[in-house]
Short mmCIF file of C-alpha atoms and ligand atoms in Angstrom, two decimals:
data_model
loop_
_atom_site.label_atom_id
_atom_site.label_comp_id
_atom_site.label_asym_id
_atom_site.label_seq_id
_atom_site.Cartn_x
_atom_site.Cartn_y
_atom_site.Cartn_z
CA MET A 1 -73.37 -48.13 9.78
CA ASN A 2 -72.44 -50.35 6.81
CA ILE A 3 -75.15 -52.76 5.68
CA LEU A 4 -74.43 -55.78 3.50
CA VAL A 5 -77.40 -56.41 1.21
CA ILE A 6 -77.76 -59.97 -0.08
CA ASN A 7 -79.99 -61.18 -2.90
CA ALA A 8 -79.49 -64.94 -3.19
CA GLY A 9 -80.78 -66.89 -6.20
CA SER A 10 -80.54 -70.61 -6.89
CA SER A 11 -77.05 -70.44 -8.42
CA SER A 12 -76.21 -66.77 -7.98
CA LEU A 13 -75.77 -64.25 -5.20
CA LYS A 14 -75.80 -60.48 -5.65
CA TYR A 15 -74.48 -58.19 -2.97
CA GLN A 16 -74.03 -54.53 -2.16
CA LEU A 17 -72.27 -52.92 0.76
CA ILE A 18 -74.05 -49.66 1.58
CA ASP A 19 -73.17 -46.96 4.11
CA ALA A 20 -76.64 -46.43 5.59
CA ASP A 21 -75.70 -43.16 7.30
CA ASN A 22 -75.19 -41.34 4.01
CA LYS A 23 -76.90 -43.88 1.67
CA ASN A 24 -73.68 -44.32 -0.31
CA LEU A 25 -72.78 -47.48 -2.18
CA ILE A 26 -69.35 -48.77 -1.09
CA SER A 27 -69.06 -51.89 -3.20
CA LYS A 28 -71.17 -54.31 -5.18
CA GLY A 29 -70.82 -57.57 -7.02
CA PHE A 30 -72.22 -60.98 -7.74
CA CYS A 31 -71.31 -64.62 -7.58
CA GLU A 32 -72.45 -66.80 -10.43
CA ARG A 33 -72.57 -70.52 -11.13
CA ILE A 34 -72.63 -71.44 -7.44
CA GLY A 35 -72.53 -75.23 -7.20
CA ILE A 36 -71.73 -75.48 -10.91
CA GLU A 37 -68.38 -75.80 -12.66
CA GLY A 38 -66.84 -72.43 -13.58
CA SER A 39 -68.11 -70.43 -10.60
CA GLN A 40 -66.79 -66.90 -10.26
CA LEU A 41 -67.25 -63.68 -8.36
CA LYS A 42 -67.31 -60.23 -9.92
CA HIS A 43 -66.47 -57.64 -7.32
CA GLN A 44 -66.53 -53.89 -7.84
CA PRO A 45 -65.37 -51.33 -5.30
CA LYS A 46 -67.18 -48.02 -5.85
CA ASP A 47 -65.28 -46.03 -8.49
CA GLY A 48 -62.92 -49.00 -8.94
CA ASP A 49 -62.48 -51.57 -11.68
CA VAL A 50 -64.36 -54.86 -11.68
CA VAL A 51 -62.24 -57.67 -10.24
CA VAL A 52 -63.09 -61.17 -11.49
CA ILE A 53 -62.24 -63.92 -9.02
CA LYS A 54 -62.49 -67.42 -10.38
CA SER A 55 -62.89 -69.80 -7.48
CA VAL A 56 -64.77 -72.98 -6.70
CA MET A 57 -68.01 -72.17 -4.87
CA LYS A 58 -69.66 -75.43 -3.95
CA SER A 59 -72.31 -73.76 -1.84
CA HIS A 60 -73.79 -70.39 -0.90
CA ALA A 61 -71.65 -70.51 2.25
CA ASP A 62 -68.54 -70.67 0.01
CA ALA A 63 -69.93 -67.72 -1.96
CA ILE A 64 -70.52 -65.63 1.18
CA LYS A 65 -66.98 -66.42 2.39
CA LEU A 66 -65.60 -65.25 -0.94
CA VAL A 67 -67.70 -62.07 -0.80
CA ILE A 68 -66.35 -61.29 2.69
CA ASP A 69 -62.78 -62.05 1.57
CA SER A 70 -63.21 -59.64 -1.37
CA LEU A 71 -64.67 -56.91 0.85
CA ILE A 72 -61.69 -57.08 3.24
CA ASP A 73 -58.99 -57.87 0.66
CA PRO A 74 -55.93 -55.57 1.09
CA ASN A 75 -55.87 -54.77 -2.66
CA HIS A 76 -59.44 -54.47 -3.90
CA GLY A 77 -61.26 -54.56 -0.54
CA VAL A 78 -63.26 -51.67 0.90
CA ILE A 79 -63.26 -52.41 4.65
CA SER A 80 -60.62 -53.77 7.00
CA SER A 81 -62.64 -56.45 8.78
CA THR A 82 -66.16 -57.83 9.22
CA ASP A 83 -66.41 -55.61 12.31
CA GLU A 84 -67.22 -52.85 9.84
CA ILE A 85 -70.39 -54.67 8.71
CA GLY A 86 -73.19 -53.55 11.04
CA ALA A 87 -75.92 -55.87 9.76
CA VAL A 88 -76.99 -57.94 6.77
CA GLY A 89 -80.25 -57.29 4.90
CA HIS A 90 -81.66 -60.15 2.83
CA ARG A 91 -84.10 -59.88 -0.02
CA VAL A 92 -86.74 -62.56 0.55
CA VAL A 93 -89.35 -62.96 -2.16
CA HIS A 94 -92.32 -64.38 -0.26
CA GLY A 95 -93.43 -63.60 3.27
CA GLY A 96 -96.99 -64.88 2.78
CA GLU A 97 -99.39 -63.46 5.35
CA TYR A 98 -96.75 -63.79 8.07
CA PHE A 99 -94.83 -60.60 7.38
CA LYS A 100 -96.29 -57.13 6.99
CA LYS A 101 -92.88 -55.51 7.25
CA SER A 102 -89.19 -56.29 7.43
CA VAL A 103 -88.00 -58.25 10.48
CA ILE A 104 -84.85 -59.22 12.36
CA ILE A 105 -84.25 -62.88 11.56
CA ASN A 106 -84.54 -65.52 14.28
CA GLU A 107 -85.50 -69.20 14.23
CA ASP A 108 -89.25 -68.43 14.10
CA VAL A 109 -88.75 -66.09 11.15
CA LYS A 110 -86.79 -68.78 9.31
CA LYS A 111 -89.59 -71.29 9.96
CA ALA A 112 -92.14 -68.86 8.51
CA ILE A 113 -89.96 -68.26 5.42
CA GLU A 114 -89.75 -72.04 5.08
CA ALA A 115 -93.55 -72.27 5.36
CA CYS A 116 -93.81 -69.89 2.38
CA VAL A 117 -91.64 -72.12 0.14
CA GLU A 118 -94.85 -73.63 -1.25
CA LEU A 119 -95.85 -70.16 -2.47
CA ALA A 120 -92.45 -69.33 -4.03
CA PRO A 121 -90.73 -72.65 -4.71
CA LEU A 122 -88.03 -71.13 -6.95
CA HIS A 123 -87.16 -68.13 -4.78
CA ASN A 124 -87.63 -68.74 -1.06
CA PRO A 125 -85.29 -71.79 -0.85
CA PRO A 126 -82.21 -69.91 -2.15
CA ASN A 127 -83.16 -66.87 0.00
CA LEU A 128 -83.14 -69.14 3.04
CA ILE A 129 -79.86 -70.75 2.01
CA GLY A 130 -78.36 -67.24 1.76
CA ILE A 131 -79.56 -66.43 5.30
CA ASN A 132 -78.13 -69.65 6.73
CA ALA A 133 -74.85 -69.11 4.90
CA CYS A 134 -74.48 -65.59 6.37
CA GLU A 135 -75.33 -66.84 9.85
CA HIS A 136 -72.67 -69.49 9.45
CA VAL A 137 -69.97 -67.10 8.24
CA MET A 138 -70.94 -64.08 10.40
CA PRO A 139 -72.65 -65.57 13.50
CA LYS A 140 -72.48 -62.37 15.54
CA ILE A 141 -73.97 -60.04 12.94
CA LYS A 142 -77.73 -59.35 12.94
CA GLN A 143 -79.66 -60.38 9.84
CA VAL A 144 -82.84 -58.77 8.55
CA ALA A 145 -85.36 -60.16 6.05
CA VAL A 146 -86.99 -57.71 3.63
CA PHE A 147 -89.91 -59.25 1.73
CA ASP A 148 -91.13 -58.46 -1.80
CA THR A 149 -94.66 -59.16 -0.60
CA ALA A 150 -94.67 -57.23 2.72
CA PHE A 151 -95.54 -53.78 1.36
CA HIS A 152 -98.72 -55.21 -0.20
CA GLN A 153 -100.02 -56.72 3.04
CA THR A 154 -102.09 -53.56 3.55
CA ILE A 155 -104.26 -54.43 0.53
CA PRO A 156 -107.87 -54.89 1.75
CA TYR A 157 -109.67 -58.23 1.44
CA GLU A 158 -111.96 -57.08 -1.36
CA ALA A 159 -108.86 -56.57 -3.49
CA TYR A 160 -106.82 -59.58 -2.40
CA MET A 161 -109.51 -62.31 -2.38
CA TYR A 162 -110.32 -64.29 -5.51
CA ALA A 163 -113.91 -65.33 -6.07
CA ILE A 164 -113.25 -69.05 -5.84
CA PRO A 165 -114.48 -71.34 -3.04
CA TYR A 166 -113.40 -69.80 0.27
CA GLU A 167 -111.98 -73.08 1.48
CA TYR A 168 -109.02 -72.70 -0.93
CA TYR A 169 -108.03 -69.51 0.83
CA GLU A 170 -108.27 -71.32 4.17
CA LYS A 171 -106.56 -74.50 2.99
CA TYR A 172 -103.85 -73.13 0.69
CA LYS A 173 -103.83 -69.37 1.35
CA ILE A 174 -104.73 -68.69 -2.28
CA ARG A 175 -105.08 -64.89 -2.49
CA LYS A 176 -103.36 -61.93 -4.09
CA TYR A 177 -99.95 -61.24 -2.55
CA GLY A 178 -98.30 -58.92 -5.06
CA PHE A 179 -94.58 -58.54 -5.71
CA HIS A 180 -91.91 -55.85 -6.36
CA GLY A 181 -93.07 -54.37 -3.02
CA THR A 182 -89.62 -53.07 -2.10
CA SER A 183 -89.39 -51.21 -5.39
CA HIS A 184 -92.90 -49.73 -5.19
CA LYS A 185 -92.23 -48.60 -1.62
CA TYR A 186 -88.89 -47.03 -2.54
CA VAL A 187 -90.22 -45.00 -5.48
CA ALA A 188 -93.27 -43.92 -3.47
CA GLN A 189 -91.00 -42.49 -0.77
CA ARG A 190 -88.85 -40.73 -3.36
CA ALA A 191 -91.97 -39.40 -5.11
CA ALA A 192 -93.16 -37.81 -1.85
CA LYS A 193 -89.75 -36.14 -1.48
CA MET A 194 -89.86 -34.88 -5.08
CA LEU A 195 -93.41 -33.56 -4.67
CA GLY A 196 -92.52 -31.96 -1.34
CA LYS A 197 -95.51 -33.54 0.42
CA PRO A 198 -95.85 -36.23 3.10
CA LEU A 199 -96.45 -39.66 1.55
CA GLU A 200 -99.46 -39.97 3.87
CA GLN A 201 -101.22 -37.24 1.88
CA LEU A 202 -100.64 -38.65 -1.60
CA LYS A 203 -102.47 -40.88 -4.05
CA LEU A 204 -99.92 -42.57 -6.32
CA VAL A 205 -99.89 -45.15 -9.09
CA THR A 206 -96.42 -46.64 -9.33
CA LEU A 207 -95.43 -48.47 -12.52
CA HIS A 208 -92.57 -50.96 -12.15
CA LEU A 209 -92.03 -51.84 -15.80
CA GLY A 210 -89.17 -54.24 -16.52
CA ASN A 211 -88.95 -57.84 -17.67
CA GLY A 212 -91.52 -58.46 -15.01
CA SER A 213 -93.97 -55.59 -14.62
CA SER A 214 -96.42 -54.56 -11.93
CA VAL A 215 -98.62 -51.58 -11.18
CA THR A 216 -99.50 -50.53 -7.62
CA ALA A 217 -102.10 -48.17 -6.15
CA ILE A 218 -100.59 -46.40 -3.13
CA ASN A 219 -103.11 -44.46 -1.11
CA HIS A 220 -101.71 -42.37 1.76
CA GLY A 221 -98.49 -44.40 1.79
CA LYS A 222 -100.18 -47.81 1.79
CA SER A 223 -100.44 -50.30 -1.03
CA VAL A 224 -104.20 -50.74 -1.62
CA ASP A 225 -104.02 -52.85 -4.78
CA THR A 226 -101.40 -54.25 -7.12
CA SER A 227 -101.52 -55.95 -10.49
CA MET A 228 -99.53 -59.11 -9.73
CA GLY A 229 -101.44 -61.71 -7.81
CA PHE A 230 -101.04 -65.09 -6.14
CA THR A 231 -97.96 -65.36 -8.35
CA PRO A 232 -96.01 -62.88 -10.52
CA LEU A 233 -97.85 -64.21 -13.60
CA ALA A 234 -100.84 -61.92 -13.14
CA GLY A 235 -101.39 -58.31 -14.17
CA VAL A 236 -100.10 -56.50 -17.24
CA PRO A 237 -98.50 -58.50 -20.09
CA MET A 238 -94.74 -58.78 -19.49
CA GLY A 239 -91.58 -59.76 -21.36
CA THR A 240 -92.56 -63.43 -21.51
CA ARG A 241 -95.46 -63.69 -19.02
CA SER A 242 -99.06 -63.45 -20.17
CA GLY A 243 -100.41 -61.27 -17.37
CA ASP A 244 -104.20 -61.43 -16.85
CA ILE A 245 -106.04 -63.82 -19.13
CA ASP A 246 -109.39 -65.58 -18.98
CA PRO A 247 -108.59 -68.72 -16.91
CA ALA A 248 -110.75 -70.81 -19.26
CA ILE A 249 -108.06 -70.35 -21.94
CA VAL A 250 -105.90 -72.68 -19.84
CA PHE A 251 -108.39 -75.60 -19.98
CA PHE A 252 -109.09 -74.91 -23.65
CA LEU A 253 -105.41 -75.03 -24.59
CA ILE A 254 -104.68 -78.08 -22.45
CA GLU A 255 -107.40 -79.94 -24.31
CA LYS A 256 -106.64 -78.72 -27.84
CA GLU A 257 -102.84 -79.02 -27.63
CA HIS A 258 -102.72 -82.02 -25.27
CA LEU A 259 -100.53 -80.14 -22.82
CA SER A 260 -99.23 -81.15 -19.43
CA ILE A 261 -99.41 -78.76 -16.45
CA GLU A 262 -95.70 -78.09 -16.89
CA GLU A 263 -96.13 -77.29 -20.58
CA ILE A 264 -99.00 -74.85 -20.09
CA SER A 265 -97.09 -73.21 -17.24
CA ASP A 266 -94.09 -72.83 -19.55
CA ILE A 267 -96.23 -71.29 -22.29
CA LEU A 268 -97.77 -68.71 -19.94
CA ASN A 269 -94.56 -67.91 -18.05
CA LYS A 270 -91.86 -68.17 -20.68
CA HIS A 271 -93.42 -67.88 -24.15
CA SER A 272 -96.19 -65.33 -23.75
CA GLY A 273 -96.25 -61.59 -23.06
CA VAL A 274 -94.75 -59.27 -25.67
CA CYS A 275 -92.39 -62.08 -26.70
CA GLY A 276 -95.24 -64.43 -27.58
CA LEU A 277 -97.25 -61.67 -29.21
CA SER A 278 -94.43 -60.30 -31.36
CA GLY A 279 -92.48 -63.47 -32.06
CA VAL A 280 -89.47 -61.11 -31.91
CA SER A 281 -88.18 -60.68 -28.37
CA SER A 282 -89.07 -60.02 -24.75
CA ASP A 283 -86.81 -56.96 -24.76
CA PHE A 284 -88.55 -53.69 -25.53
CA ARG A 285 -85.45 -52.31 -27.30
CA ASP A 286 -85.72 -55.15 -29.85
CA LEU A 287 -89.46 -54.52 -30.18
CA GLU A 288 -88.89 -50.84 -30.87
CA ASP A 289 -86.26 -51.63 -33.54
CA ALA A 290 -88.46 -54.27 -35.16
CA ALA A 291 -91.51 -52.00 -35.16
CA ASN A 292 -89.46 -49.17 -36.69
CA ASN A 293 -88.51 -51.62 -39.45
CA GLY A 294 -92.15 -52.33 -40.19
CA ASN A 295 -92.76 -55.42 -38.05
CA LYS A 296 -96.51 -55.18 -37.35
CA ARG A 297 -96.59 -57.76 -34.56
CA ALA A 298 -93.83 -55.94 -32.66
CA GLU A 299 -95.93 -52.77 -32.90
CA ILE A 300 -99.08 -54.57 -31.76
CA ALA A 301 -97.25 -56.14 -28.78
CA GLN A 302 -96.13 -52.72 -27.54
CA ASP A 303 -99.63 -51.30 -28.00
CA ILE A 304 -101.17 -54.14 -25.99
CA PHE A 305 -98.64 -53.61 -23.20
CA ALA A 306 -99.28 -49.85 -23.11
CA TYR A 307 -103.06 -50.32 -23.23
CA ASN A 308 -103.03 -52.64 -20.22
CA VAL A 309 -100.76 -50.38 -18.17
CA ARG A 310 -103.02 -47.41 -19.03
CA LYS A 311 -106.07 -49.45 -18.00
CA TYR A 312 -104.52 -50.05 -14.57
CA ILE A 313 -103.78 -46.33 -14.13
CA GLY A 314 -107.47 -45.62 -14.73
CA THR A 315 -108.69 -48.44 -12.50
CA TYR A 316 -106.39 -47.54 -9.64
CA SER A 317 -107.14 -43.83 -9.70
CA ALA A 318 -110.83 -44.82 -9.61
CA ILE A 319 -110.45 -47.05 -6.54
CA MET A 320 -108.40 -44.36 -4.74
CA GLY A 321 -110.85 -41.64 -5.72
CA GLY A 322 -108.15 -39.48 -7.25
CA LEU A 323 -104.53 -39.33 -8.28
CA ASP A 324 -101.62 -37.00 -7.51
CA ALA A 325 -98.82 -38.67 -9.47
CA VAL A 326 -97.92 -41.52 -11.78
CA VAL A 327 -94.41 -42.88 -11.21
CA PHE A 328 -92.40 -44.74 -13.86
CA THR A 329 -89.60 -47.05 -12.74
CA ALA A 330 -87.48 -50.14 -13.70
CA GLY A 331 -85.83 -50.86 -17.07
CA ILE A 332 -88.69 -49.75 -19.32
CA GLY A 333 -90.14 -47.11 -16.99
CA GLU A 334 -86.77 -45.44 -16.47
CA ASN A 335 -85.44 -45.63 -20.02
CA ASN A 336 -88.11 -46.07 -22.64
CA SER A 337 -89.46 -42.59 -23.35
CA GLN A 338 -91.56 -43.73 -26.28
CA MET A 339 -93.37 -46.30 -24.13
CA ARG A 340 -93.93 -43.72 -21.37
CA SER A 341 -95.50 -41.42 -23.89
CA VAL A 342 -97.76 -44.11 -25.40
CA ILE A 343 -98.90 -45.27 -21.94
CA VAL A 344 -100.09 -41.85 -20.78
CA ASN A 345 -101.41 -40.89 -24.20
CA GLY A 346 -105.14 -40.26 -23.88
CA LEU A 347 -105.03 -39.60 -20.14
CA THR A 348 -105.09 -35.80 -20.50
CA TYR A 349 -108.74 -35.87 -19.37
CA LYS A 350 -107.37 -37.07 -16.00
CA GLY A 351 -104.89 -34.20 -15.87
CA ILE A 352 -101.91 -36.33 -16.92
CA LYS A 353 -99.79 -34.65 -19.59
CA ILE A 354 -96.11 -35.07 -20.24
CA ASP A 355 -93.71 -32.62 -21.83
CA PRO A 356 -92.04 -34.28 -24.86
CA GLU A 357 -88.75 -32.48 -24.19
CA LYS A 358 -88.59 -33.47 -20.51
CA ASN A 359 -89.66 -37.00 -21.46
CA LYS A 360 -86.39 -37.45 -23.40
CA LEU A 361 -84.64 -37.94 -20.03
CA ARG A 362 -83.68 -41.44 -19.05
CA GLY A 363 -82.37 -43.10 -15.91
CA VAL A 364 -82.57 -40.02 -13.68
CA GLU A 365 -85.16 -38.69 -11.24
CA ALA A 366 -87.33 -36.18 -13.06
CA ASP A 367 -90.78 -34.64 -13.19
CA ILE A 368 -91.68 -34.95 -16.87
CA SER A 369 -95.14 -33.32 -16.66
CA THR A 370 -96.13 -30.15 -18.44
CA SER A 371 -96.57 -27.18 -16.13
CA GLU A 372 -100.38 -27.24 -16.49
CA ALA A 373 -100.77 -30.97 -15.68
CA SER A 374 -102.76 -31.47 -12.48
CA VAL A 375 -101.36 -35.00 -12.02
CA ARG A 376 -97.55 -35.17 -11.97
CA THR A 377 -95.72 -37.80 -14.01
CA LEU A 378 -92.41 -38.77 -12.42
CA VAL A 379 -89.49 -40.93 -13.52
CA ILE A 380 -87.67 -42.43 -10.54
CA PRO A 381 -84.89 -45.04 -10.93
CA THR A 382 -85.64 -47.81 -8.47
CA ASN A 383 -83.12 -48.90 -5.86
CA GLU A 384 -84.30 -52.03 -4.08
CA GLU A 385 -80.89 -52.60 -2.46
CA LEU A 386 -80.92 -49.15 -0.86
CA MET A 387 -84.46 -49.77 0.41
CA ILE A 388 -83.32 -53.10 1.92
CA ALA A 389 -80.32 -51.36 3.51
CA MET A 390 -82.50 -48.59 4.98
CA ASP A 391 -85.08 -51.06 6.36
CA THR A 392 -82.23 -53.06 7.91
CA PHE A 393 -80.67 -49.92 9.38
CA GLU A 394 -84.06 -48.90 10.76
CA LEU A 395 -84.40 -52.23 12.60
CA VAL A 396 -80.81 -52.77 13.71
CA GLY A 397 -78.95 -49.51 13.60
CA LYS A 398 -81.02 -47.12 15.60
P1 ADP B 401 -85.73 -57.09 -14.73
O1 ADP B 401 -87.20 -57.25 -14.46
O2 ADP B 401 -85.08 -58.31 -15.30
O3 ADP B 401 -84.96 -56.41 -13.63
P2 ADP B 401 -85.30 -54.59 -16.16
O4 ADP B 401 -85.89 -53.72 -15.11
O5 ADP B 401 -83.84 -54.52 -16.41
O6 ADP B 401 -85.73 -56.10 -15.96
O7 ADP B 401 -86.06 -54.25 -17.52
C1 ADP B 401 -85.79 -54.87 -18.73
C2 ADP B 401 -86.48 -54.09 -19.83
O8 ADP B 401 -86.06 -52.72 -19.71
C3 ADP B 401 -86.16 -54.53 -21.24
O9 ADP B 401 -87.37 -54.69 -21.97
C4 ADP B 401 -85.35 -53.41 -21.84
O10 ADP B 401 -85.74 -53.13 -23.14
C5 ADP B 401 -85.65 -52.22 -20.97
N1 ADP B 401 -84.41 -51.44 -20.76
C6 ADP B 401 -83.46 -51.67 -19.84
N2 ADP B 401 -82.44 -50.79 -19.96
C7 ADP B 401 -82.74 -49.99 -21.00
C8 ADP B 401 -82.13 -48.87 -21.64
N3 ADP B 401 -80.95 -48.39 -21.22
N4 ADP B 401 -82.78 -48.30 -22.67
C9 ADP B 401 -83.99 -48.75 -23.10
N5 ADP B 401 -84.62 -49.79 -22.54
C10 ADP B 401 -84.03 -50.40 -21.51
#
């Protein structure tokens, strides 16, 4: 069965058509500048050249129509009609406490996604628009919602509650939700395959390290804690996000710098992390170059990032009472061998030791541990779209 995976943003829409029977990608692409002048679609059949289609897309419904037209186009298309699309899987960022797993979309599901808009005001509205647009264009095809937060709904209360007055949890549902759940779940499943053991028998720490980064403790296949929190601002320092800080810094800065709520939010979300620390860039490639050219702050920024990730590995292996494997994924985790090495440096006492030769690998699945390491260190390229397709197939196809 072919599954169309949709990831709708405010002015963009990414898609992949995946054959769920053999997990093969058939085509992918994205629409940009939806609702803005100069909108275009970039469509790529597997093994084919990218086709750029410049066309007015006033709405997400226009974008979906264009995606379908490209998929069935006689020249660059990959299927002959929409009958060859078995179901649509949507990435939805926030499922709040409503969704513990992926679901087939109906009116109640849409209402619950709407109710979570307050928790993800930038993401849930376009996700919902994408769902409505697909329903409009393909009314007979089943739609599934796959939530970034769902995998973390198994986290116990002692890990998800904040020690603030309980009424704020009751009134506003302020608690840890966690994000990147689809990615953490995907790499955990792959890790179990690579280790040749059932996921239910493993203790894993998965490191999704990209522009946004999060660390998750996965005990016997279930997320038991994760570094992001009520929002994706918490946890390890990121490209431009601060990660965990003393909340009193916020009041202090507001007072000293006469900042508005919007300004302090901008500082912590867009001007902090390794970018704010280094003054160079949010991109770790730039940091590495700058540090190699003697830029001290770029070096310090990378050290602070590595230190915090290492701290989470220690904390999470402590709460799980052991550790079988550490898994690196996403842009930095998959490609930055130097950062991988710095992160696990000093964890030999825990049985984590990587082989410098094997660690040179990038962007492929690999066990980079030394033969004597008792805790395996794995590199696993993430594939959130495939995970969405497989969840959708699971619900609709079988
Ligand atoms: P996003 O969270 O936006 O999906 P990514 O997962 O693409 O981010 O991660 C972006 C980070 O990954 C950047 O800091 C970049 O330096 C690093 N990165 C991505 N690709 C590579 C690569 N091929 N080599 C080295 N670093 C990379």
